[in-house]
mmCIF file of C-alpha atoms in Angstrom:
data_model
loop_
_atom_site.group_PDB
_atom_site.id
_atom_site.type_symbol
_atom_site.label_atom_id
_atom_site.label_comp_id
_atom_site.label_asym_id
_atom_site.label_seq_id
_atom_site.Cartn_x
_atom_site.Cartn_y
_atom_site.Cartn_z
ATOM 1 C CA UNK A 28 15.942 -27.234 -94.016
ATOM 2 C CA UNK A 29 18.329 -26.893 -96.953
ATOM 3 C CA UNK A 30 15.730 -28.146 -99.269
ATOM 4 C CA UNK A 31 13.179 -25.448 -98.071
ATOM 5 C CA UNK A 32 15.860 -22.666 -98.255
ATOM 6 C CA UNK A 33 17.091 -23.948 -101.639
ATOM 7 C CA UNK A 34 13.123 -24.128 -102.776
ATOM 8 C CA UNK A 35 12.470 -20.200 -101.618
ATOM 9 C CA UNK A 36 15.975 -19.754 -103.052
ATOM 10 C CA UNK A 37 14.653 -20.666 -106.613
ATOM 11 C CA UNK A 38 10.813 -19.477 -106.041
ATOM 12 C CA UNK A 39 12.597 -15.762 -105.838
ATOM 13 C CA UNK A 40 14.633 -16.387 -108.691
ATOM 14 C CA UNK A 41 11.758 -17.583 -110.879
ATOM 15 C CA UNK A 42 9.918 -14.496 -109.619
ATOM 16 C CA UNK A 43 12.709 -12.359 -110.642
ATOM 17 C CA UNK A 44 12.980 -13.864 -113.874
ATOM 18 C CA UNK A 45 9.248 -14.127 -115.021
ATOM 19 C CA UNK A 46 7.148 -11.445 -114.857
ATOM 20 C CA UNK A 47 4.019 -11.866 -112.207
ATOM 21 C CA UNK A 48 1.547 -9.862 -114.096
ATOM 22 C CA UNK A 49 1.489 -9.902 -118.167
ATOM 23 C CA UNK A 50 1.928 -5.732 -118.833
ATOM 24 C CA UNK A 51 -1.720 -5.527 -119.982
ATOM 25 C CA UNK A 52 -2.462 -3.256 -123.786
ATOM 26 C CA UNK A 53 -4.177 -0.486 -121.836
ATOM 27 C CA UNK A 54 -1.641 0.307 -118.561
ATOM 28 C CA UNK A 55 -1.436 2.909 -116.267
ATOM 29 C CA UNK A 56 0.213 5.795 -117.018
ATOM 30 C CA UNK A 57 3.860 6.120 -115.160
ATOM 31 C CA UNK A 58 4.369 9.733 -115.458
ATOM 32 C CA UNK A 59 5.156 12.861 -112.725
ATOM 33 C CA UNK A 60 2.972 14.200 -110.676
ATOM 34 C CA UNK A 61 0.608 11.558 -110.068
ATOM 35 C CA UNK A 62 -3.123 11.533 -110.732
ATOM 36 C CA UNK A 63 -4.559 15.094 -110.268
ATOM 37 C CA UNK A 64 -7.749 15.588 -107.798
ATOM 38 C CA UNK A 65 -10.701 17.233 -109.014
ATOM 39 C CA UNK A 66 -11.782 20.401 -107.647
ATOM 40 C CA UNK A 67 -15.046 18.435 -106.629
ATOM 41 C CA UNK A 68 -13.038 16.053 -105.075
ATOM 42 C CA UNK A 69 -11.210 18.490 -103.452
ATOM 43 C CA UNK A 70 -14.110 20.134 -101.598
ATOM 44 C CA UNK A 71 -15.645 16.386 -100.683
ATOM 45 C CA UNK A 72 -11.873 15.901 -98.849
ATOM 46 C CA UNK A 73 -12.161 18.868 -97.133
ATOM 47 C CA UNK A 74 -15.347 18.655 -96.193
ATOM 48 C CA UNK A 75 -15.314 15.093 -95.213
ATOM 49 C CA UNK A 76 -12.349 16.424 -93.365
ATOM 50 C CA UNK A 77 -14.186 18.891 -91.189
ATOM 51 C CA UNK A 78 -17.445 16.852 -91.061
ATOM 52 C CA UNK A 79 -15.651 13.933 -88.638
ATOM 53 C CA UNK A 80 -17.267 13.721 -85.601
ATOM 54 C CA UNK A 81 -14.284 13.501 -83.213
ATOM 55 C CA UNK A 82 -12.415 16.499 -84.950
ATOM 56 C CA UNK A 83 -10.563 18.644 -82.330
ATOM 57 C CA UNK A 84 -9.367 21.797 -82.250
ATOM 58 C CA UNK A 85 -5.833 20.985 -83.592
ATOM 59 C CA UNK A 86 -7.039 19.686 -86.577
ATOM 60 C CA UNK A 87 -9.421 22.039 -87.134
ATOM 61 C CA UNK A 88 -6.850 24.890 -87.105
ATOM 62 C CA UNK A 89 -4.661 23.057 -89.297
ATOM 63 C CA UNK A 90 -6.862 22.460 -91.929
ATOM 64 C CA UNK A 91 -8.108 25.703 -91.716
ATOM 65 C CA UNK A 92 -4.258 27.052 -91.642
ATOM 66 C CA UNK A 93 -4.061 24.775 -94.552
ATOM 67 C CA UNK A 94 -6.831 26.144 -96.720
ATOM 68 C CA UNK A 95 -5.600 29.871 -96.463
ATOM 69 C CA UNK A 96 -2.016 28.974 -97.552
ATOM 70 C CA UNK A 97 -4.017 27.347 -100.969
ATOM 71 C CA UNK A 98 -4.097 29.541 -103.957
ATOM 72 C CA UNK A 99 -7.723 29.435 -103.843
ATOM 73 C CA UNK A 100 -11.175 30.812 -102.181
ATOM 74 C CA UNK A 101 -12.569 27.441 -99.658
ATOM 75 C CA UNK A 102 -16.090 26.641 -100.841
ATOM 76 C CA UNK A 103 -18.838 27.329 -99.275
ATOM 77 C CA UNK A 104 -19.852 24.040 -98.271
ATOM 78 C CA UNK A 105 -15.914 23.513 -96.863
ATOM 79 C CA UNK A 106 -16.533 26.379 -94.711
ATOM 80 C CA UNK A 107 -20.354 25.617 -93.448
ATOM 81 C CA UNK A 108 -18.649 22.121 -92.531
ATOM 82 C CA UNK A 109 -16.086 23.938 -90.945
ATOM 83 C CA UNK A 110 -18.343 26.396 -89.009
ATOM 84 C CA UNK A 111 -20.253 23.182 -87.592
ATOM 85 C CA UNK A 112 -16.961 21.641 -86.616
ATOM 86 C CA UNK A 113 -16.295 24.916 -84.613
ATOM 87 C CA UNK A 114 -19.654 24.355 -82.742
ATOM 88 C CA UNK A 115 -18.663 20.896 -81.812
ATOM 89 C CA UNK A 116 -15.217 21.841 -80.180
ATOM 90 C CA UNK A 117 -17.324 25.215 -78.974
ATOM 91 C CA UNK A 118 -14.911 27.842 -80.116
ATOM 92 C CA UNK A 119 -16.967 30.752 -81.321
ATOM 93 C CA UNK A 120 -13.910 32.647 -81.927
ATOM 94 C CA UNK A 121 -12.430 30.176 -84.540
ATOM 95 C CA UNK A 122 -15.792 30.159 -86.580
ATOM 96 C CA UNK A 123 -15.527 34.212 -86.725
ATOM 97 C CA UNK A 124 -11.712 34.304 -87.541
ATOM 98 C CA UNK A 125 -11.932 31.929 -90.083
ATOM 99 C CA UNK A 126 -14.693 33.185 -92.103
ATOM 100 C CA UNK A 127 -12.213 37.008 -91.983
ATOM 101 C CA UNK A 128 -9.694 34.490 -93.689
ATOM 102 C CA UNK A 129 -12.418 33.356 -96.316
ATOM 103 C CA UNK A 130 -12.932 36.972 -96.568
ATOM 104 C CA UNK A 131 -8.971 37.675 -97.103
ATOM 105 C CA UNK A 132 -8.494 34.856 -99.249
ATOM 106 C CA UNK A 133 -11.031 36.616 -101.738
ATOM 107 C CA UNK A 134 -8.027 39.197 -102.562
ATOM 108 C CA UNK A 135 -9.511 41.890 -104.688
ATOM 109 C CA UNK A 136 -11.968 39.848 -105.868
ATOM 110 C CA UNK A 137 -13.805 40.504 -102.534
ATOM 111 C CA UNK A 138 -16.910 42.505 -103.476
ATOM 112 C CA UNK A 139 -17.761 39.651 -105.888
ATOM 113 C CA UNK A 140 -17.039 36.086 -104.161
ATOM 114 C CA UNK A 141 -17.785 36.955 -100.863
ATOM 115 C CA UNK A 142 -21.674 37.979 -100.798
ATOM 116 C CA UNK A 143 -21.802 34.740 -102.859
ATOM 117 C CA UNK A 144 -20.178 33.054 -99.806
ATOM 118 C CA UNK A 145 -21.835 34.748 -96.955
ATOM 119 C CA UNK A 146 -25.428 34.133 -99.080
ATOM 120 C CA UNK A 147 -24.438 30.471 -99.616
ATOM 121 C CA UNK A 148 -23.474 29.984 -95.591
ATOM 122 C CA UNK A 149 -26.429 32.628 -94.221
ATOM 123 C CA UNK A 150 -28.829 29.553 -92.790
ATOM 124 C CA UNK A 151 -25.621 27.596 -91.433
ATOM 125 C CA UNK A 152 -24.330 30.934 -89.728
ATOM 126 C CA UNK A 153 -28.381 31.656 -88.197
ATOM 127 C CA UNK A 154 -28.337 28.013 -87.061
ATOM 128 C CA UNK A 155 -25.564 28.221 -84.946
ATOM 129 C CA UNK A 156 -25.913 31.561 -84.069
ATOM 130 C CA UNK A 157 -22.685 32.815 -85.389
ATOM 131 C CA UNK A 158 -22.573 36.407 -86.358
ATOM 132 C CA UNK A 159 -20.400 37.933 -89.643
ATOM 133 C CA UNK A 160 -17.888 40.035 -88.972
ATOM 134 C CA UNK A 161 -19.602 43.102 -90.171
ATOM 135 C CA UNK A 162 -22.030 42.454 -87.582
ATOM 136 C CA UNK A 163 -19.489 42.013 -85.059
ATOM 137 C CA UNK A 164 -18.151 45.483 -86.477
ATOM 138 C CA UNK A 165 -14.859 43.749 -87.571
ATOM 139 C CA UNK A 166 -14.839 44.465 -91.220
ATOM 140 C CA UNK A 167 -13.283 48.348 -90.123
ATOM 141 C CA UNK A 168 -10.360 48.599 -87.203
ATOM 142 C CA UNK A 169 -11.990 48.673 -84.049
ATOM 143 C CA UNK A 170 -8.955 48.979 -81.692
ATOM 144 C CA UNK A 171 -5.674 50.475 -82.382
ATOM 145 C CA UNK A 172 -2.567 48.734 -81.192
ATOM 146 C CA UNK A 173 0.287 50.572 -79.631
ATOM 147 C CA UNK A 174 3.264 49.995 -80.998
ATOM 148 C CA UNK A 175 5.698 48.193 -79.141
ATOM 149 C CA UNK A 176 8.169 50.632 -79.667
ATOM 150 C CA UNK A 177 6.317 53.368 -77.815
ATOM 151 C CA UNK A 178 5.326 50.748 -74.768
ATOM 152 C CA UNK B 27 -8.505 8.724 -80.841
ATOM 153 C CA UNK B 28 -4.647 7.280 -81.079
ATOM 154 C CA UNK B 29 -3.639 10.942 -82.521
ATOM 155 C CA UNK B 30 -5.078 12.535 -79.711
ATOM 156 C CA UNK B 31 -3.431 10.456 -76.725
ATOM 157 C CA UNK B 32 -0.025 10.679 -78.575
ATOM 158 C CA UNK B 33 -0.349 14.542 -78.877
ATOM 159 C CA UNK B 34 -1.499 14.535 -74.957
ATOM 160 C CA UNK B 35 1.675 12.489 -74.230
ATOM 161 C CA UNK B 36 4.031 14.855 -75.759
ATOM 162 C CA UNK B 37 2.287 17.591 -74.504
ATOM 163 C CA UNK B 38 2.771 16.160 -71.212
ATOM 164 C CA UNK B 39 6.460 15.132 -71.945
ATOM 165 C CA UNK B 40 7.830 18.596 -72.977
ATOM 166 C CA UNK B 41 5.657 20.541 -69.857
ATOM 167 C CA UNK B 42 7.341 21.231 -67.354
ATOM 168 C CA UNK B 43 6.241 21.629 -63.603
ATOM 169 C CA UNK B 44 5.298 25.632 -63.239
ATOM 170 C CA UNK B 45 7.817 26.458 -60.473
ATOM 171 C CA UNK B 46 10.495 25.028 -63.154
ATOM 172 C CA UNK B 47 9.100 27.740 -65.620
ATOM 173 C CA UNK B 48 10.439 30.700 -64.707
ATOM 174 C CA UNK B 49 14.165 30.562 -65.132
ATOM 175 C CA UNK B 50 14.133 27.731 -67.038
ATOM 176 C CA UNK B 51 16.430 27.693 -70.388
ATOM 177 C CA UNK B 52 15.148 24.883 -72.373
ATOM 178 C CA UNK B 53 11.791 25.875 -72.246
ATOM 179 C CA UNK B 54 11.527 29.652 -72.644
ATOM 180 C CA UNK B 55 8.755 29.466 -75.104
ATOM 181 C CA UNK B 56 6.493 27.344 -72.756
ATOM 182 C CA UNK B 57 7.732 30.058 -69.646
ATOM 183 C CA UNK B 58 6.868 32.485 -71.946
ATOM 184 C CA UNK B 59 3.040 31.606 -72.698
ATOM 185 C CA UNK B 60 1.848 31.389 -68.664
ATOM 186 C CA UNK B 61 -1.499 30.103 -68.307
ATOM 187 C CA UNK B 62 -2.515 30.736 -71.981
ATOM 188 C CA UNK B 63 -4.301 27.038 -73.966
ATOM 189 C CA UNK B 64 -2.089 25.798 -76.567
ATOM 190 C CA UNK B 65 -4.973 24.902 -79.137
ATOM 191 C CA UNK B 66 -2.982 24.642 -82.324
ATOM 192 C CA UNK B 67 0.091 23.516 -84.114
ATOM 193 C CA UNK B 68 0.540 27.303 -85.389
ATOM 194 C CA UNK B 69 3.130 28.079 -87.875
ATOM 195 C CA UNK B 70 6.039 26.356 -86.587
ATOM 196 C CA UNK B 71 4.972 23.906 -83.867
ATOM 197 C CA UNK B 72 6.334 26.436 -81.010
ATOM 198 C CA UNK B 73 3.515 27.787 -78.508
ATOM 199 C CA UNK B 74 3.924 31.427 -80.133
ATOM 200 C CA UNK B 75 1.103 34.045 -81.482
ATOM 201 C CA UNK B 76 1.622 36.354 -84.541
ATOM 202 C CA UNK B 77 -1.458 37.963 -86.551
ATOM 203 C CA UNK B 78 -0.819 36.258 -89.740
ATOM 204 C CA UNK B 79 -2.770 36.754 -92.799
ATOM 205 C CA UNK B 80 -1.331 33.800 -94.357
ATOM 206 C CA UNK B 81 -1.671 31.188 -91.212
ATOM 207 C CA UNK B 82 -4.754 33.272 -89.359
ATOM 208 C CA UNK B 83 -4.958 30.676 -86.498
ATOM 209 C CA UNK B 84 -1.783 30.784 -83.937
ATOM 210 C CA UNK B 85 -0.794 28.037 -81.715
ATOM 211 C CA UNK B 86 -1.746 29.773 -78.185
ATOM 212 C CA UNK B 87 -4.905 31.678 -77.289
ATOM 213 C CA UNK B 88 -3.924 35.644 -77.093
ATOM 214 C CA UNK B 89 -4.978 36.295 -73.797
ATOM 215 C CA UNK B 90 -4.648 34.237 -70.549
ATOM 216 C CA UNK B 91 -7.441 32.458 -68.937
ATOM 217 C CA UNK B 92 -9.203 34.777 -66.243
ATOM 218 C CA UNK B 93 -11.531 33.482 -64.039
ATOM 219 C CA UNK B 94 -14.177 35.493 -66.404
ATOM 220 C CA UNK B 95 -12.913 33.993 -69.699
ATOM 221 C CA UNK B 96 -13.302 30.806 -68.049
ATOM 222 C CA UNK B 97 -16.877 31.356 -67.113
ATOM 223 C CA UNK B 98 -17.593 32.735 -70.575
ATOM 224 C CA UNK B 99 -16.301 29.452 -72.133
ATOM 225 C CA UNK B 100 -18.747 27.370 -70.058
ATOM 226 C CA UNK B 101 -21.542 29.508 -71.461
ATOM 227 C CA UNK B 102 -19.906 29.288 -75.225
ATOM 228 C CA UNK B 103 -20.593 25.550 -74.621
ATOM 229 C CA UNK B 104 -24.133 26.131 -74.913
ATOM 230 C CA UNK B 105 -26.942 27.543 -77.508
ATOM 231 C CA UNK B 106 -24.504 30.647 -79.473
ATOM 232 C CA UNK B 107 -27.579 32.174 -79.995
ATOM 233 C CA UNK B 108 -27.827 33.178 -76.477
ATOM 234 C CA UNK B 109 -24.416 34.730 -76.677
ATOM 235 C CA UNK B 110 -24.749 38.812 -76.726
ATOM 236 C CA UNK B 111 -22.523 40.828 -79.020
ATOM 237 C CA UNK B 112 -20.321 41.535 -76.115
ATOM 238 C CA UNK B 113 -19.828 38.621 -74.748
ATOM 239 C CA UNK B 114 -18.898 37.291 -78.344
ATOM 240 C CA UNK B 115 -16.458 40.015 -78.927
ATOM 241 C CA UNK B 116 -14.855 39.065 -75.920
ATOM 242 C CA UNK B 117 -14.177 35.558 -76.646
ATOM 243 C CA UNK B 118 -12.613 36.468 -79.862
ATOM 244 C CA UNK B 119 -10.322 38.665 -78.294
ATOM 245 C CA UNK B 120 -9.973 36.140 -75.853
ATOM 246 C CA UNK B 121 -8.586 34.093 -79.143
ATOM 247 C CA UNK B 122 -6.969 36.698 -81.049
ATOM 248 C CA UNK B 123 -5.485 39.700 -81.102
ATOM 249 C CA UNK B 124 -6.517 41.812 -83.822
ATOM 250 C CA UNK B 125 -8.704 41.242 -86.550
ATOM 251 C CA UNK B 126 -8.053 41.126 -89.867
ATOM 252 C CA UNK B 127 -8.979 44.665 -90.383
ATOM 253 C CA UNK B 128 -7.149 45.679 -87.789
ATOM 254 C CA UNK B 129 -3.715 44.115 -88.898
ATOM 255 C CA UNK B 130 -4.169 44.586 -92.176
ATOM 256 C CA UNK B 131 -4.962 48.162 -91.670
ATOM 257 C CA UNK B 132 -2.505 50.815 -93.766
ATOM 258 C CA UNK B 133 -0.020 52.139 -90.786
ATOM 259 C CA UNK B 134 1.032 55.633 -92.842
ATOM 260 C CA UNK B 135 4.373 54.684 -92.474
ATOM 261 C CA UNK B 136 5.208 54.934 -95.837
ATOM 262 C CA UNK B 137 4.475 58.993 -95.175
ATOM 263 C CA UNK B 138 8.121 59.064 -92.711
ATOM 264 C CA UNK B 139 9.680 56.788 -95.213
ATOM 265 C CA UNK B 140 9.073 59.017 -98.064
ATOM 266 C CA UNK B 141 9.722 62.060 -96.009
ATOM 267 C CA UNK B 142 13.095 60.959 -94.456
ATOM 268 C CA UNK B 143 14.213 60.047 -98.024
ATOM 269 C CA UNK B 144 13.696 63.373 -99.318
ATOM 270 C CA UNK B 145 15.456 64.787 -96.448
ATOM 271 C CA UNK B 146 18.541 62.485 -96.956
ATOM 272 C CA UNK B 147 18.730 63.203 -100.749
ATOM 273 C CA UNK B 148 18.235 67.264 -100.271
ATOM 274 C CA UNK B 149 21.044 66.873 -97.825
ATOM 275 C CA UNK B 150 22.890 65.302 -100.512
ATOM 276 C CA UNK B 151 22.190 68.370 -102.601
ATOM 277 C CA UNK B 152 23.761 70.667 -100.237
ATOM 278 C CA UNK B 153 27.039 68.756 -99.135
ATOM 279 C CA UNK B 154 27.380 69.135 -103.396
ATOM 280 C CA UNK B 155 27.102 72.736 -103.139
ATOM 281 C CA UNK B 156 29.301 73.170 -100.206
ATOM 282 C CA UNK B 157 31.523 71.304 -102.090
ATOM 283 C CA UNK B 158 31.586 73.470 -105.228
ATOM 284 C CA UNK B 159 32.044 76.532 -103.132
ATOM 285 C CA UNK B 160 34.288 76.154 -100.458
ATOM 286 C CA UNK B 161 36.404 72.805 -101.735
ATOM 287 C CA UNK B 162 36.671 72.844 -105.137
ATOM 288 C CA UNK B 163 38.780 75.019 -107.653
ATOM 289 C CA UNK B 164 37.207 76.377 -110.337
ATOM 290 C CA UNK B 165 36.966 74.488 -113.580
ATOM 291 C CA UNK B 166 40.224 74.406 -116.075
ATOM 292 C CA UNK B 167 39.971 77.417 -118.310
ATOM 293 C CA UNK B 168 40.340 75.112 -120.873
ATOM 294 C CA UNK B 169 36.806 73.817 -121.087
ATOM 295 C CA UNK B 170 35.383 77.360 -121.823
ATOM 296 C CA UNK B 171 33.616 77.558 -125.249
ATOM 297 C CA UNK B 172 36.275 79.739 -127.464
ATOM 298 C CA UNK B 173 38.760 77.290 -125.807
ATOM 299 C CA UNK B 174 36.968 74.150 -127.280
ATOM 300 C CA UNK B 175 36.364 75.957 -130.462
ATOM 301 C CA UNK B 176 40.163 76.095 -130.903
ATOM 302 C CA UNK B 177 41.015 73.027 -129.739
ATOM 303 C CA UNK B 178 38.418 71.418 -132.463
ATOM 304 C CA UNK B 179 40.048 73.819 -135.144
ATOM 305 C CA UNK B 180 42.979 72.757 -134.492
ATOM 306 C CA UNK B 181 42.380 68.876 -134.555
ATOM 307 C CA UNK B 182 41.165 69.638 -138.157
ATOM 308 C CA UNK B 183 44.196 71.458 -139.341
ATOM 309 C CA UNK B 184 46.091 68.586 -138.229
ATOM 310 C CA UNK B 185 43.262 66.468 -140.077
ATOM 311 C CA UNK B 186 42.947 64.243 -137.195
ATOM 312 C CA UNK B 187 41.660 60.367 -137.833
ATOM 313 C CA UNK B 188 40.874 61.746 -141.836
ATOM 314 C CA UNK B 189 39.491 58.284 -142.821
ATOM 315 C CA UNK B 190 36.874 57.261 -140.639
ATOM 316 C CA UNK B 191 36.546 59.920 -138.186
ATOM 317 C CA UNK B 192 36.837 63.324 -137.668
ATOM 318 C CA UNK B 193 38.843 65.222 -140.472
ATOM 319 C CA UNK B 194 36.822 62.809 -142.604
ATOM 320 C CA UNK B 195 33.475 64.462 -141.952
ATOM 321 C CA UNK B 196 34.831 67.909 -142.940
ATOM 322 C CA UNK B 197 34.849 69.272 -146.067
ATOM 323 C CA UNK B 198 38.137 71.152 -146.614
ATOM 324 C CA UNK B 199 37.355 72.467 -150.393
ATOM 325 C CA UNK B 200 34.273 74.171 -149.234
ATOM 326 C CA UNK B 201 34.955 74.745 -144.890
ATOM 327 C CA UNK B 202 32.456 73.609 -143.951
ATOM 328 C CA UNK B 203 31.107 69.867 -142.230
ATOM 329 C CA UNK B 204 30.138 67.393 -144.763
#
């Protein structure tokens, strides 16, 4: 018992004194921030996220809300994957809402980016039977909401 | 799957029986949402509904599950191309209160704000005028132009501040400003 304990202790001591791995000439730079994800990796990560077969409504909403909180417009392939995910959980409203949110993300470049997005996702829209917000008449205010102060 | 089970367990743990909901204090949020389906995390984990552009998908659906909506949700499980435009819109409005175009539409509130700001500023001007007319005594004689000129002449006569001040700028030989 004592022998094994002292042996273990010696081992620990040895390991702490002698570096186990020689520092190689080309070492990984240990700096702030860590590795930076490229745009393609980001797109692929989110596409894979939405493409998961057993994704549920909570996770879809989480992914979409996260995307809407970022300083970017989601790539059409992410949007396509998200629309398919909406189809799998049978939530039509979610799909339309996400297209609206992506349109909102275009900011003041909406006239340049949004037609491109629609053009890219058009096959998916027709395949799944999703109407764009414009086709539903949601590009302009449809209903007025009574002010809560006047109820 | 484990994720899903854990969430179900959590929801069941905080869910209270319907009869206990009405007056309970601990679960006021849950008591408020009625039969609405809790569909996501939302923006703070509470079952609440707000139309926000930065969190477009709130935690609960906007409308409660009526039999009509339930029937429509069954139909939604089929081909979406077979849904009519009306049904699509109903589905959207069951989940969400306002569209982006609606909750981002200008309210025109700025007109009232600017109007009231101007009204109150002019009110301040009227108060100032009233004070001038009814409250303050007339300004002193020493502020009249000839009194001020006399005062300046007196200062020059006294050679006030002759090194780098008033008197240094007056030419006493020619009686004019340097």
